[in-house]
Amino acid sequence: MEKKVESFQELVLWRKAHELFLRVAEDVERFPPKTSPRTIAGKLIRSTGSISTNIAEGWDRRSGAEYIHSLTIARGSTHETLNWLIKPHTLIFIDEDTFSARKSSCLEILPMLNPFIGTLRKKQANRRNSK
């Protein structure tokens, strides 16, 4: 018998997104203290934080459409994070190993989000069809 998930913090998906946020928060502390690196750092922190935040927000709502919407935003934020990671990597604020590790985390999160969204859409469609 599967254990019922009681909190968004128990979701492997949320934990991976939160871990990515923590690693990125450490990374941006090493960016140069100039305007453009600080601007990129802020955008990167915001987009990365949005992934786990939207997973948690959707969990709290737990209704089909709102949950799907929150997870879709999390998916978009994951792609946005990938985009923002390219910039400090290109500008050599983060090294190749760090970039590869953060990119891998994003690419691990994305395929977890897609089936989650798909499952919720199927449940929503089944509810509509059973009425």
PDB file of C-alpha atoms in Angstrom:
ATOM      1  CA  MET A   1       0.000   0.000   0.000  1.00  0.00           C
ATOM      2  CA  GLU A   2       1.387   3.400  -0.998  1.00  0.00           C
ATOM      3  CA  LYS A   3       1.788   6.017   1.689  1.00  0.00           C
ATOM      4  CA  LYS A   4      -0.396   9.049   1.079  1.00  0.00           C
ATOM      5  CA  VAL A   5       1.601  12.227   0.558  1.00  0.00           C
ATOM      6  CA  GLU A   6       0.597  14.661   3.296  1.00  0.00           C
ATOM      7  CA  SER A   7       2.651  17.709   2.314  1.00  0.00           C
ATOM      8  CA  PHE A   8       4.244  19.229  -0.776  1.00  0.00           C
ATOM      9  CA  GLN A   9       7.584  18.834   1.023  1.00  0.00           C
ATOM     10  CA  GLU A  10       7.243  15.060   0.651  1.00  0.00           C
ATOM     11  CA  LEU A  11       7.086  15.315  -3.149  1.00  0.00           C
ATOM     12  CA  VAL A  12      10.349  14.213  -4.774  1.00  0.00           C
ATOM     13  CA  LEU A  13       9.642  16.805  -7.473  1.00  0.00           C
ATOM     14  CA  TRP A  14       9.464  19.647  -4.925  1.00  0.00           C
ATOM     15  CA  ARG A  15      12.605  18.409  -3.136  1.00  0.00           C
ATOM     16  CA  LYS A  16      14.591  18.394  -6.381  1.00  0.00           C
ATOM     17  CA  ALA A  17      13.362  21.890  -7.260  1.00  0.00           C
ATOM     18  CA  HIS A  18      14.182  23.161  -3.770  1.00  0.00           C
ATOM     19  CA  GLU A  19      17.662  21.612  -3.912  1.00  0.00           C
ATOM     20  CA  LEU A  20      18.246  23.326  -7.266  1.00  0.00           C
ATOM     21  CA  PHE A  21      17.235  26.633  -5.695  1.00  0.00           C
ATOM     22  CA  LEU A  22      19.647  26.140  -2.790  1.00  0.00           C
ATOM     23  CA  ARG A  23      22.539  25.334  -5.146  1.00  0.00           C
ATOM     24  CA  VAL A  24      21.783  28.334  -7.384  1.00  0.00           C
ATOM     25  CA  ALA A  25      21.565  30.590  -4.309  1.00  0.00           C
ATOM     26  CA  GLU A  26      25.097  29.466  -3.405  1.00  0.00           C
ATOM     27  CA  ASP A  27      26.294  29.965  -6.985  1.00  0.00           C
ATOM     28  CA  VAL A  28      25.127  33.562  -7.335  1.00  0.00           C
ATOM     29  CA  GLU A  29      26.941  34.569  -4.151  1.00  0.00           C
ATOM     30  CA  ARG A  30      30.156  34.075  -6.126  1.00  0.00           C
ATOM     31  CA  PHE A  31      29.116  36.349  -9.012  1.00  0.00           C
ATOM     32  CA  PRO A  32      31.127  39.566  -9.374  1.00  0.00           C
ATOM     33  CA  PRO A  33      29.675  42.527  -7.437  1.00  0.00           C
ATOM     34  CA  LYS A  34      28.807  44.534 -10.565  1.00  0.00           C
ATOM     35  CA  THR A  35      25.472  45.602 -11.998  1.00  0.00           C
ATOM     36  CA  SER A  36      24.993  43.032 -14.767  1.00  0.00           C
ATOM     37  CA  PRO A  37      26.017  39.978 -12.684  1.00  0.00           C
ATOM     38  CA  ARG A  38      23.761  41.141  -9.845  1.00  0.00           C
ATOM     39  CA  THR A  39      20.866  41.632 -12.283  1.00  0.00           C
ATOM     40  CA  ILE A  40      21.376  38.156 -13.735  1.00  0.00           C
ATOM     41  CA  ALA A  41      21.648  36.737 -10.215  1.00  0.00           C
ATOM     42  CA  GLY A  42      18.303  38.260  -9.245  1.00  0.00           C
ATOM     43  CA  LYS A  43      16.564  36.894 -12.329  1.00  0.00           C
ATOM     44  CA  LEU A  44      18.125  33.469 -11.805  1.00  0.00           C
ATOM     45  CA  ILE A  45      17.103  33.342  -8.138  1.00  0.00           C
ATOM     46  CA  ARG A  46      13.560  34.448  -9.006  1.00  0.00           C
ATOM     47  CA  SER A  47      13.059  31.896 -11.794  1.00  0.00           C
ATOM     48  CA  THR A  48      14.630  29.040  -9.831  1.00  0.00           C
ATOM     49  CA  GLY A  49      12.619  29.855  -6.712  1.00  0.00           C
ATOM     50  CA  SER A  50       9.458  29.952  -8.799  1.00  0.00           C
ATOM     51  CA  ILE A  51       9.787  26.259  -9.664  1.00  0.00           C
ATOM     52  CA  SER A  52       9.372  24.917  -6.124  1.00  0.00           C
ATOM     53  CA  THR A  53       7.058  27.769  -5.139  1.00  0.00           C
ATOM     54  CA  ASN A  54       4.561  26.914  -7.854  1.00  0.00           C
ATOM     55  CA  ILE A  55       4.719  23.209  -7.027  1.00  0.00           C
ATOM     56  CA  ALA A  56       3.901  24.092  -3.406  1.00  0.00           C
ATOM     57  CA  GLU A  57       1.201  26.582  -4.379  1.00  0.00           C
ATOM     58  CA  GLY A  58      -0.475  24.066  -6.667  1.00  0.00           C
ATOM     59  CA  TRP A  59      -0.345  21.426  -3.951  1.00  0.00           C
ATOM     60  CA  ASP A  60      -2.199  23.742  -1.583  1.00  0.00           C
ATOM     61  CA  ARG A  61      -4.953  24.396  -4.114  1.00  0.00           C
ATOM     62  CA  ARG A  62      -5.284  20.740  -5.130  1.00  0.00           C
ATOM     63  CA  SER A  63      -8.091  21.439  -7.574  1.00  0.00           C
ATOM     64  CA  GLY A  64      -7.487  20.140 -11.066  1.00  0.00           C
ATOM     65  CA  ALA A  65      -7.345  23.324 -13.124  1.00  0.00           C
ATOM     66  CA  GLU A  66      -5.496  25.416 -10.539  1.00  0.00           C
ATOM     67  CA  TYR A  67      -2.990  22.661  -9.807  1.00  0.00           C
ATOM     68  CA  ILE A  68      -2.341  22.148 -13.517  1.00  0.00           C
ATOM     69  CA  HIS A  69      -1.895  25.912 -13.933  1.00  0.00           C
ATOM     70  CA  SER A  70       0.649  26.073 -11.089  1.00  0.00           C
ATOM     71  CA  LEU A  71       2.601  23.093 -12.439  1.00  0.00           C
ATOM     72  CA  THR A  72       2.563  24.606 -15.921  1.00  0.00           C
ATOM     73  CA  ILE A  73       4.057  27.799 -14.474  1.00  0.00           C
ATOM     74  CA  ALA A  74       6.686  25.659 -12.680  1.00  0.00           C
ATOM     75  CA  ARG A  75       7.514  24.041 -16.032  1.00  0.00           C
ATOM     76  CA  GLY A  76       7.878  27.472 -17.653  1.00  0.00           C
ATOM     77  CA  SER A  77      10.061  28.625 -14.770  1.00  0.00           C
ATOM     78  CA  THR A  78      12.285  25.587 -15.265  1.00  0.00           C
ATOM     79  CA  HIS A  79      12.807  26.549 -18.907  1.00  0.00           C
ATOM     80  CA  GLU A  80      13.373  30.165 -17.849  1.00  0.00           C
ATOM     81  CA  THR A  81      15.992  28.984 -15.344  1.00  0.00           C
ATOM     82  CA  LEU A  82      17.768  27.061 -18.107  1.00  0.00           C
ATOM     83  CA  ASN A  83      17.828  30.275 -20.132  1.00  0.00           C
ATOM     84  CA  TRP A  84      19.193  32.335 -17.232  1.00  0.00           C
ATOM     85  CA  LEU A  85      21.861  29.695 -16.499  1.00  0.00           C
ATOM     86  CA  ILE A  86      23.268  30.104 -19.997  1.00  0.00           C
ATOM     87  CA  LYS A  87      24.006  33.798 -19.396  1.00  0.00           C
ATOM     88  CA  PRO A  88      26.361  33.524 -16.391  1.00  0.00           C
ATOM     89  CA  HIS A  89      27.956  30.472 -17.982  1.00  0.00           C
ATOM     90  CA  THR A  90      28.643  32.400 -21.197  1.00  0.00           C
ATOM     91  CA  LEU A  91      29.955  35.357 -19.187  1.00  0.00           C
ATOM     92  CA  ILE A  92      32.110  32.953 -17.137  1.00  0.00           C
ATOM     93  CA  PHE A  93      30.429  33.705 -13.776  1.00  0.00           C
ATOM     94  CA  ILE A  94      29.860  29.954 -13.374  1.00  0.00           C
ATOM     95  CA  ASP A  95      32.176  27.221 -14.587  1.00  0.00           C
ATOM     96  CA  GLU A  96      31.355  24.329 -16.897  1.00  0.00           C
ATOM     97  CA  ASP A  97      30.872  21.794 -14.085  1.00  0.00           C
ATOM     98  CA  THR A  98      28.459  24.048 -12.197  1.00  0.00           C
ATOM     99  CA  PHE A  99      26.540  24.885 -15.360  1.00  0.00           C
ATOM    100  CA  SER A 100      26.294  21.207 -16.311  1.00  0.00           C
ATOM    101  CA  ALA A 101      25.102  20.221 -12.845  1.00  0.00           C
ATOM    102  CA  ARG A 102      22.393  22.933 -12.729  1.00  0.00           C
ATOM    103  CA  LYS A 103      21.300  22.178 -16.288  1.00  0.00           C
ATOM    104  CA  SER A 104      21.073  18.472 -15.403  1.00  0.00           C
ATOM    105  CA  SER A 105      18.884  19.330 -12.422  1.00  0.00           C
ATOM    106  CA  CYS A 106      16.514  21.291 -14.669  1.00  0.00           C
ATOM    107  CA  LEU A 107      16.471  18.473 -17.193  1.00  0.00           C
ATOM    108  CA  GLU A 108      15.636  16.054 -14.373  1.00  0.00           C
ATOM    109  CA  ILE A 109      12.759  18.229 -13.116  1.00  0.00           C
ATOM    110  CA  LEU A 110      11.105  18.772 -16.510  1.00  0.00           C
ATOM    111  CA  PRO A 111      10.282  15.117 -17.232  1.00  0.00           C
ATOM    112  CA  MET A 112       8.871  14.826 -13.724  1.00  0.00           C
ATOM    113  CA  LEU A 113       6.538  17.783 -14.267  1.00  0.00           C
ATOM    114  CA  ASN A 114       5.156  16.617 -17.605  1.00  0.00           C
ATOM    115  CA  PRO A 115       3.597  13.318 -16.455  1.00  0.00           C
ATOM    116  CA  PHE A 116       2.354  14.999 -13.254  1.00  0.00           C
ATOM    117  CA  ILE A 117       0.505  17.567 -15.392  1.00  0.00           C
ATOM    118  CA  GLY A 118      -0.715  14.812 -17.737  1.00  0.00           C
ATOM    119  CA  THR A 119      -2.083  12.721 -14.867  1.00  0.00           C
ATOM    120  CA  LEU A 120      -3.956  15.708 -13.436  1.00  0.00           C
ATOM    121  CA  ARG A 121      -5.415  16.515 -16.880  1.00  0.00           C
ATOM    122  CA  LYS A 122      -6.634  12.921 -17.263  1.00  0.00           C
ATOM    123  CA  LYS A 123      -8.234  12.978 -13.807  1.00  0.00           C
ATOM    124  CA  GLN A 124      -9.895  16.293 -14.632  1.00  0.00           C
ATOM    125  CA  ALA A 125     -11.214  14.898 -17.949  1.00  0.00           C
ATOM    126  CA  ASN A 126     -12.482  11.748 -16.204  1.00  0.00           C
ATOM    127  CA  ARG A 127     -14.351  13.852 -13.649  1.00  0.00           C
ATOM    128  CA  ARG A 128     -15.960  15.897 -16.438  1.00  0.00           C
ATOM    129  CA  ASN A 129     -16.918  12.762 -18.370  1.00  0.00           C
ATOM    130  CA  SER A 130     -18.430  11.070 -15.312  1.00  0.00           C
ATOM    131  CA  LYS A 131     -20.847  13.939 -14.651  1.00  0.00           C
TER     132      LYS A 131
END
